[in-house]
């Protein structure tokens, strides 16, 4: 999280990843020779400018120069406990390095999307156990605590390693249902924290298990028998010196997961645990000494950090997708299989069109989500500035955008990572390919910070409200103004083009909203409550919301790519090919929707299918160049199949050789279990 | 693999899983009260009859009565090496138990699909390290070795623990590309086995790493400088007494994977390793003492075991899907979240239609694949009997069916398991939910025994050939005779019904084959080679093949369900609802295809959407009953979220408590790394 500005010269750091070694797989050399665009230029575009590339490379060089950060035995061979201890070792080392560089600067000022610190993923494989300290604990205090609290808690010597405890064993999505209580005791000027039920135990916060000695806790505030809803409190949970859990605290970790196994997710129970009244985060709502409760001026002010995380998820999944497809494409260039033509040698699997079909959509999607992430960041900062000026008008739209885009980008990314894994056949199933690792990271994004379906339904509520408004003649916000045009299903002639697909998706959004709206009306007209009608129509509502996100991604990806300036012709061409591929791919995937709601014809769909196949062929020669342009160092890729030099088979055997099981010629279990069995049964 | 017939009385074993305890979650009790069909009857149907249920329960009771098979620490906390050793411990114990019951009977006679031995999955969590000994080594010898070889190698005292080594580091799908060589040495009457390159190392065989002391090896046969293609050989690889690898053998395990971590997948290299000539499996092809090579009468005779495994995969994925959806549905009945109506308590998440949408298709798909598995078994045994009589006519059709059904059922199952996992929110991400575990098992089926895309293209080749035949007036095999009807796109009026969907899918198959066929023709007419034209059209070809599999599943599932006899009315009703749900779900998923190629109208699609939502509502009250009818014991389910009693939250905390990390209040890493860091930087 820290920004290690200053330090060594950064001049010639740019080319470090291009190992100009003779030891590079010949197929990859040939592929790179074929690439017709300036990879370095695209690297800068992806990083957000040359300066950002230099900064990223500086951090990478710095971190990778530290010998202590390397593993003797690959982490995947370790036990759950060993993995944690190894992650703490490396997390502390990173902490140390950054602290030395940034004396006292514990916060990162620039929160714009960036790949500068992705090297952590390489070093820690999955997640830094200190992630939530910097990612949520510190920002929450900075945003929700008043200035005295901030001064006290954010200073370096506060001794706090913190996390953010919201989710409970029985409650995630529905914050009003949280059961942890904070009851004000006017006698002692304290809050008494309690976990009244098993389901009220905090469950899931990262770093809570054995790392944190403090946490921000969300709890139901009770004063004089009156409930005031959920608020945030700061609670120390372990002794700062001994690290022992304090009396009244029950804390531990929740066990192994599909991914995030070094995140040290934990549980936490309170038993009449007392904290000073001044430990309530009081920037907005307050509780005074006499128990007077002062309401926050605006409930929505707490939205900010959740929104920000959702915006960042777009960039995060774009990056994970870049990792997955880098592995998939490089492996497919190195791997040879079967025969296309009798008598010829086995072709690279990348030459199979079905393989291109599996992989290239991931390259396109990574660019799409990156560009959407930048676009959302701009929107976010604009709206936040307006809110600072007291204008909250754009908040509902921003919220609606962030919900459906987070949902769809995370879900798509999981599908794409899986396609990349399957494209690598059996070897993709090995943890050493790191495709299962990337999958574990991406899979989590579908659920955290707003579950997929819940988020789609939030956007659907916004869309339905807008539709209803449009029916009643209201002016709609710019991003959905097109709904008014399509209210009456104005027919537009389809002329094959990317723009036609975008227009077509507008018609799909309108058509799906209308269908869902009519479905609700129909249920209501049959005597159902609105809530039941909503629930009965919710599959259609999520589909409408997904269609809206799809339209947005297509429109923004296409227009931002088309309107790029200061870009060389060949880079512009490949980026437009990728954007068009994205549109065409989704037009084919959603052909049913287009046939239902747009003016597309069957012939148009056949044409799109041909264009899709054409685009795969156009992208093919640049495929390796395109993944090289993601510029992910081998130490971050962590993949036997995807390394820059393409020494796939050598690495697979080298990794296998590291297995502790392979250290002994004969495993102890033979003598302990197998031999006695053979003797007993005279086998 | 062994059939433990005989032994204890089996009379009252049927009801053992129904723990009549007061300690059952109230929501589940209520759900079970609501269920309107006879669960026991459906259990028997799923097992294939009452006798099979009794047998399954007998095996379950027997195995679960063995205290030694339990784990002290849940396997997921162990290191890779510890997992292996623990699996050998349990695998030997199971081996022992079955051997005692079935003296000398090392083969399972009845190879029909069955759930009798699924208890292994519960005991061993993932895969028995001895799996390939029984699953492939023994059957291959039984099928491919001559009678003298069988007598020698299959006898109990042969001391062999074997596996089957085919796949190499650089070669999977394309058997002709295998590089391992077996060169005949006429001087010594031996074959010399060699791994001439790194890529020729055998890689992936289960149990090869440290378990097996022998293996069947596929290698290129060379005699007097002439190559005779791949053949099978038996090679001892470790000393029978010491278990040390023999001179000339390099063997070890390949490292951790997404699943199958107890399978002990291994690598194997040969360096001038000699075996007697008589170690070639000589039931079909032979090499005589003087080096004369006698060709096999029919190459296709080796097809059998691969086909059989593909048939079994349908039943396997049906079972895994049953596990996943049992967890998803029970958890969704226990979990409460948010509000549907203000003022009312939080509803069960199973009441959300979006949740039903996520889950019920998995119940339906499990039944679909189970029924298709039985249907394929019948087809398989029929065709094999014909082949025994020298009639190979039906082999191409059986091959085409087995390819596309294996591909689609495995792929669908992965998607469904993921939906079930996502339906369980964050808790589904915990390994203790076992959804990631089930996912790991199912994910592998997409790749092993024929990769997804490769298999679809095999079926496509069959379909294209048939289409070409039909154009030229040839009579088609019964299962695709309908293609002739649709050659001229005969329009049939769509009358909303399940049958209309099946008819519609026929039109889709024909339409997609025609489009792919025309695409190939068009490329050829532009001067492309047929092979290139095929490759360029291969995305469409796989789509045609997938559509064919979808049609088959729909047709067989629907007709077999409709034609069930001896079934009570209410069971028949729920099964028909599931079959219809399956049809309707896929009609909506494939609405684009139906609009392209069938006579369906937009209005029909709206009707299907309504019917889909109606069906979800009809299935809802029986949902828990339906998963109870899969009758998967808690010890096989291995899930904190899915147990029969619904003690979800208690189990989550109990599992967390088992974490070795939670045994110490303060982890050693605090004193070792965190504290020194805090002191150094005065934090």
mmCIF file of C-alpha atoms in Angstrom, chain A residues 243-410:
data_model
loop_
_atom_site.group_PDB
_atom_site.id
_atom_site.type_symbol
_atom_site.label_atom_id
_atom_site.label_comp_id
_atom_site.label_asym_id
_atom_site.label_seq_id
_atom_site.Cartn_x
_atom_site.Cartn_y
_atom_site.Cartn_z
ATOM 1 C CA UNK A 243 -0.488 -10.634 21.395
ATOM 2 C CA UNK A 244 -2.732 -12.745 23.662
ATOM 3 C CA UNK A 245 -6.470 -12.309 23.075
ATOM 4 C CA UNK A 246 -7.894 -9.951 25.716
ATOM 5 C CA UNK A 247 -10.441 -11.161 28.292
ATOM 6 C CA UNK A 248 -13.917 -11.174 26.747
ATOM 7 C CA UNK A 249 -12.538 -11.815 23.272
ATOM 8 C CA UNK A 250 -12.764 -15.135 21.447
ATOM 9 C CA UNK A 251 -10.758 -15.037 18.252
ATOM 10 C CA UNK A 252 -9.244 -17.465 15.744
ATOM 11 C CA UNK A 253 -9.040 -18.322 12.072
ATOM 12 C CA UNK A 254 -11.784 -19.948 10.021
ATOM 13 C CA UNK A 255 -9.842 -22.576 8.087
ATOM 14 C CA UNK A 256 -8.701 -23.240 4.525
ATOM 15 C CA UNK A 257 -10.455 -21.855 1.467
ATOM 16 C CA UNK A 258 -10.515 -22.116 -2.303
ATOM 17 C CA UNK A 259 -8.031 -19.235 -2.346
ATOM 18 C CA UNK A 260 -6.835 -16.413 -0.072
ATOM 19 C CA UNK A 261 -5.238 -19.006 2.178
ATOM 20 C CA UNK A 262 -2.675 -16.595 3.507
ATOM 21 C CA UNK A 263 -5.320 -13.941 4.235
ATOM 22 C CA UNK A 264 -5.856 -15.306 7.741
ATOM 23 C CA UNK A 265 -9.612 -14.763 7.693
ATOM 24 C CA UNK A 266 -10.893 -14.982 11.219
ATOM 25 C CA UNK A 267 -13.795 -15.180 13.620
ATOM 26 C CA UNK A 268 -14.416 -12.976 16.631
ATOM 27 C CA UNK A 269 -16.830 -13.156 19.536
ATOM 28 C CA UNK A 270 -17.379 -10.552 22.266
ATOM 29 C CA UNK A 271 -18.484 -11.362 25.793
ATOM 30 C CA UNK A 272 -19.327 -8.170 27.706
ATOM 31 C CA UNK A 273 -16.278 -6.559 26.245
ATOM 32 C CA UNK A 274 -15.954 -2.902 27.197
ATOM 33 C CA UNK A 275 -14.528 -0.083 25.105
ATOM 34 C CA UNK A 276 -14.529 3.682 25.853
ATOM 35 C CA UNK A 277 -17.412 5.682 24.367
ATOM 36 C CA UNK A 278 -14.841 7.583 22.351
ATOM 37 C CA UNK A 279 -14.062 4.377 20.451
ATOM 38 C CA UNK A 280 -17.166 4.840 18.339
ATOM 39 C CA UNK A 281 -16.088 6.263 14.969
ATOM 40 C CA UNK A 282 -17.705 9.676 15.246
ATOM 41 C CA UNK A 283 -17.055 11.622 12.097
ATOM 42 C CA UNK A 284 -20.734 11.420 11.199
ATOM 43 C CA UNK A 285 -23.063 10.001 13.849
ATOM 44 C CA UNK A 286 -22.096 10.639 17.486
ATOM 45 C CA UNK A 287 -22.931 9.560 21.002
ATOM 46 C CA UNK A 288 -22.386 12.236 23.652
ATOM 47 C CA UNK A 289 -21.311 11.712 27.271
ATOM 48 C CA UNK A 290 -24.899 11.787 28.479
ATOM 49 C CA UNK A 291 -26.000 9.206 25.919
ATOM 50 C CA UNK A 292 -27.486 11.676 23.482
ATOM 51 C CA UNK A 293 -27.408 10.224 20.013
ATOM 52 C CA UNK A 294 -26.670 12.601 17.148
ATOM 53 C CA UNK A 295 -27.668 11.211 13.802
ATOM 54 C CA UNK A 296 -25.402 11.403 10.783
ATOM 55 C CA UNK A 297 -26.361 14.143 8.365
ATOM 56 C CA UNK A 298 -26.345 11.736 5.506
ATOM 57 C CA UNK A 299 -26.375 7.957 5.668
ATOM 58 C CA UNK A 300 -25.028 7.723 2.177
ATOM 59 C CA UNK A 301 -21.712 9.249 3.199
ATOM 60 C CA UNK A 302 -20.542 5.796 4.258
ATOM 61 C CA UNK A 303 -20.977 4.567 0.683
ATOM 62 C CA UNK A 304 -17.656 5.946 -0.480
ATOM 63 C CA UNK A 305 -15.204 3.211 0.448
ATOM 64 C CA UNK A 306 -17.451 0.375 -0.739
ATOM 65 C CA UNK A 307 -17.898 2.160 -4.058
ATOM 66 C CA UNK A 308 -14.172 2.685 -4.350
ATOM 67 C CA UNK A 309 -13.434 -0.987 -3.790
ATOM 68 C CA UNK A 310 -15.968 -1.934 -6.469
ATOM 69 C CA UNK A 311 -14.319 0.462 -8.891
ATOM 70 C CA UNK A 312 -10.958 -1.127 -8.133
ATOM 71 C CA UNK A 313 -12.311 -4.625 -8.687
ATOM 72 C CA UNK A 314 -12.629 -3.835 -12.404
ATOM 73 C CA UNK A 315 -8.889 -3.161 -12.587
ATOM 74 C CA UNK A 316 -8.119 -6.112 -10.329
ATOM 75 C CA UNK A 317 -9.960 -8.629 -12.474
ATOM 76 C CA UNK A 318 -8.487 -7.083 -15.631
ATOM 77 C CA UNK A 319 -5.072 -7.825 -14.165
ATOM 78 C CA UNK A 320 -5.903 -11.374 -13.068
ATOM 79 C CA UNK A 321 -7.318 -12.057 -16.488
ATOM 80 C CA UNK A 322 -4.121 -10.734 -18.020
ATOM 81 C CA UNK A 323 -2.183 -13.219 -15.898
ATOM 82 C CA UNK A 324 -4.407 -16.126 -16.889
ATOM 83 C CA UNK A 325 -4.350 -15.389 -20.596
ATOM 84 C CA UNK A 326 -0.610 -14.734 -20.600
ATOM 85 C CA UNK A 327 -0.211 -18.280 -19.324
ATOM 86 C CA UNK A 328 -2.773 -19.658 -21.773
ATOM 87 C CA UNK A 329 -1.393 -17.961 -24.875
ATOM 88 C CA UNK A 330 2.300 -18.611 -24.219
ATOM 89 C CA UNK A 331 1.634 -22.257 -23.405
ATOM 90 C CA UNK A 332 -0.494 -22.603 -26.528
ATOM 91 C CA UNK A 333 2.361 -21.208 -28.590
ATOM 92 C CA UNK A 334 4.816 -23.700 -27.096
ATOM 93 C CA UNK A 335 2.547 -26.736 -27.053
ATOM 94 C CA UNK A 336 2.224 -28.817 -30.213
ATOM 95 C CA UNK A 337 -0.522 -31.332 -30.740
ATOM 96 C CA UNK A 338 -2.079 -33.670 -33.304
ATOM 97 C CA UNK A 339 -1.991 -33.020 -37.017
ATOM 98 C CA UNK A 340 -3.886 -30.523 -39.062
ATOM 99 C CA UNK A 341 -2.582 -32.007 -42.277
ATOM 100 C CA UNK A 342 -1.295 -35.515 -42.727
ATOM 101 C CA UNK A 343 2.490 -35.574 -43.096
ATOM 102 C CA UNK A 344 3.063 -32.171 -41.519
ATOM 103 C CA UNK A 345 4.511 -31.803 -38.016
ATOM 104 C CA UNK A 346 2.226 -31.287 -35.035
ATOM 105 C CA UNK A 347 1.046 -27.660 -35.104
ATOM 106 C CA UNK A 348 1.141 -25.210 -32.228
ATOM 107 C CA UNK A 349 -2.179 -25.550 -30.444
ATOM 108 C CA UNK A 350 -2.558 -21.785 -30.841
ATOM 109 C CA UNK A 351 -3.197 -22.485 -34.515
ATOM 110 C CA UNK A 352 -6.418 -24.281 -33.734
ATOM 111 C CA UNK A 353 -9.285 -21.854 -34.138
ATOM 112 C CA UNK A 354 -11.093 -23.457 -31.196
ATOM 113 C CA UNK A 355 -8.068 -22.566 -29.059
ATOM 114 C CA UNK A 356 -8.131 -18.955 -30.281
ATOM 115 C CA UNK A 357 -11.845 -18.979 -29.452
ATOM 116 C CA UNK A 358 -10.999 -20.041 -25.899
ATOM 117 C CA UNK A 359 -8.220 -17.518 -25.363
ATOM 118 C CA UNK A 360 -8.609 -14.297 -27.295
ATOM 119 C CA UNK A 361 -11.813 -13.217 -25.568
ATOM 120 C CA UNK A 362 -9.761 -13.087 -22.356
ATOM 121 C CA UNK A 363 -7.248 -10.691 -23.911
ATOM 122 C CA UNK A 364 -10.145 -8.528 -25.090
ATOM 123 C CA UNK A 365 -11.969 -8.753 -21.752
ATOM 124 C CA UNK A 366 -8.872 -7.753 -19.819
ATOM 125 C CA UNK A 367 -8.582 -4.584 -21.908
ATOM 126 C CA UNK A 368 -12.319 -3.987 -21.604
ATOM 127 C CA UNK A 369 -12.278 -4.167 -17.813
ATOM 128 C CA UNK A 370 -9.126 -2.083 -17.543
ATOM 129 C CA UNK A 371 -10.689 0.652 -19.665
ATOM 130 C CA UNK A 372 -13.971 0.424 -17.785
ATOM 131 C CA UNK A 373 -11.987 0.669 -14.551
ATOM 132 C CA UNK A 374 -10.373 3.895 -15.694
ATOM 133 C CA UNK A 375 -13.705 5.239 -16.897
ATOM 134 C CA UNK A 376 -15.353 4.367 -13.584
ATOM 135 C CA UNK A 377 -12.487 5.970 -11.682
ATOM 136 C CA UNK A 378 -13.076 9.204 -13.579
ATOM 137 C CA UNK A 379 -16.806 8.983 -12.905
ATOM 138 C CA UNK A 380 -16.175 8.168 -9.250
ATOM 139 C CA UNK A 381 -13.815 11.070 -8.628
ATOM 140 C CA UNK A 382 -16.176 13.463 -10.411
ATOM 141 C CA UNK A 383 -19.182 12.351 -8.369
ATOM 142 C CA UNK A 384 -17.182 12.360 -5.132
ATOM 143 C CA UNK A 385 -16.087 15.945 -5.851
ATOM 144 C CA UNK A 386 -19.725 16.920 -6.411
ATOM 145 C CA UNK A 387 -20.687 15.226 -3.161
ATOM 146 C CA UNK A 388 -17.976 17.241 -1.454
ATOM 147 C CA UNK A 389 -19.815 20.289 -2.746
ATOM 148 C CA UNK A 390 -23.053 18.950 -1.313
ATOM 149 C CA UNK A 391 -24.505 17.676 -4.559
ATOM 150 C CA UNK A 392 -25.606 14.058 -4.223
ATOM 151 C CA UNK A 393 -27.591 13.882 -7.475
ATOM 152 C CA UNK A 394 -25.241 11.536 -9.291
ATOM 153 C CA UNK A 395 -24.804 9.088 -6.416
ATOM 154 C CA UNK A 396 -27.669 6.727 -7.374
ATOM 155 C CA UNK A 397 -26.339 6.445 -10.928
ATOM 156 C CA UNK A 398 -22.782 5.849 -9.748
ATOM 157 C CA UNK A 399 -24.054 3.234 -7.324
ATOM 158 C CA UNK A 400 -26.044 1.494 -10.067
ATOM 159 C CA UNK A 401 -23.062 1.510 -12.411
ATOM 160 C CA UNK A 402 -20.648 0.207 -9.807
ATOM 161 C CA UNK A 403 -23.004 -2.618 -8.823
ATOM 162 C CA UNK A 404 -23.660 -4.135 -12.228
ATOM 163 C CA UNK A 405 -20.142 -3.553 -13.550
ATOM 164 C CA UNK A 406 -18.561 -5.183 -10.511
ATOM 165 C CA UNK A 407 -20.950 -8.112 -10.798
ATOM 166 C CA UNK A 408 -20.490 -8.728 -14.508
ATOM 167 C CA UNK A 409 -16.745 -8.097 -14.686
ATOM 168 C CA UNK A 410 -16.013 -10.440 -11.798
#
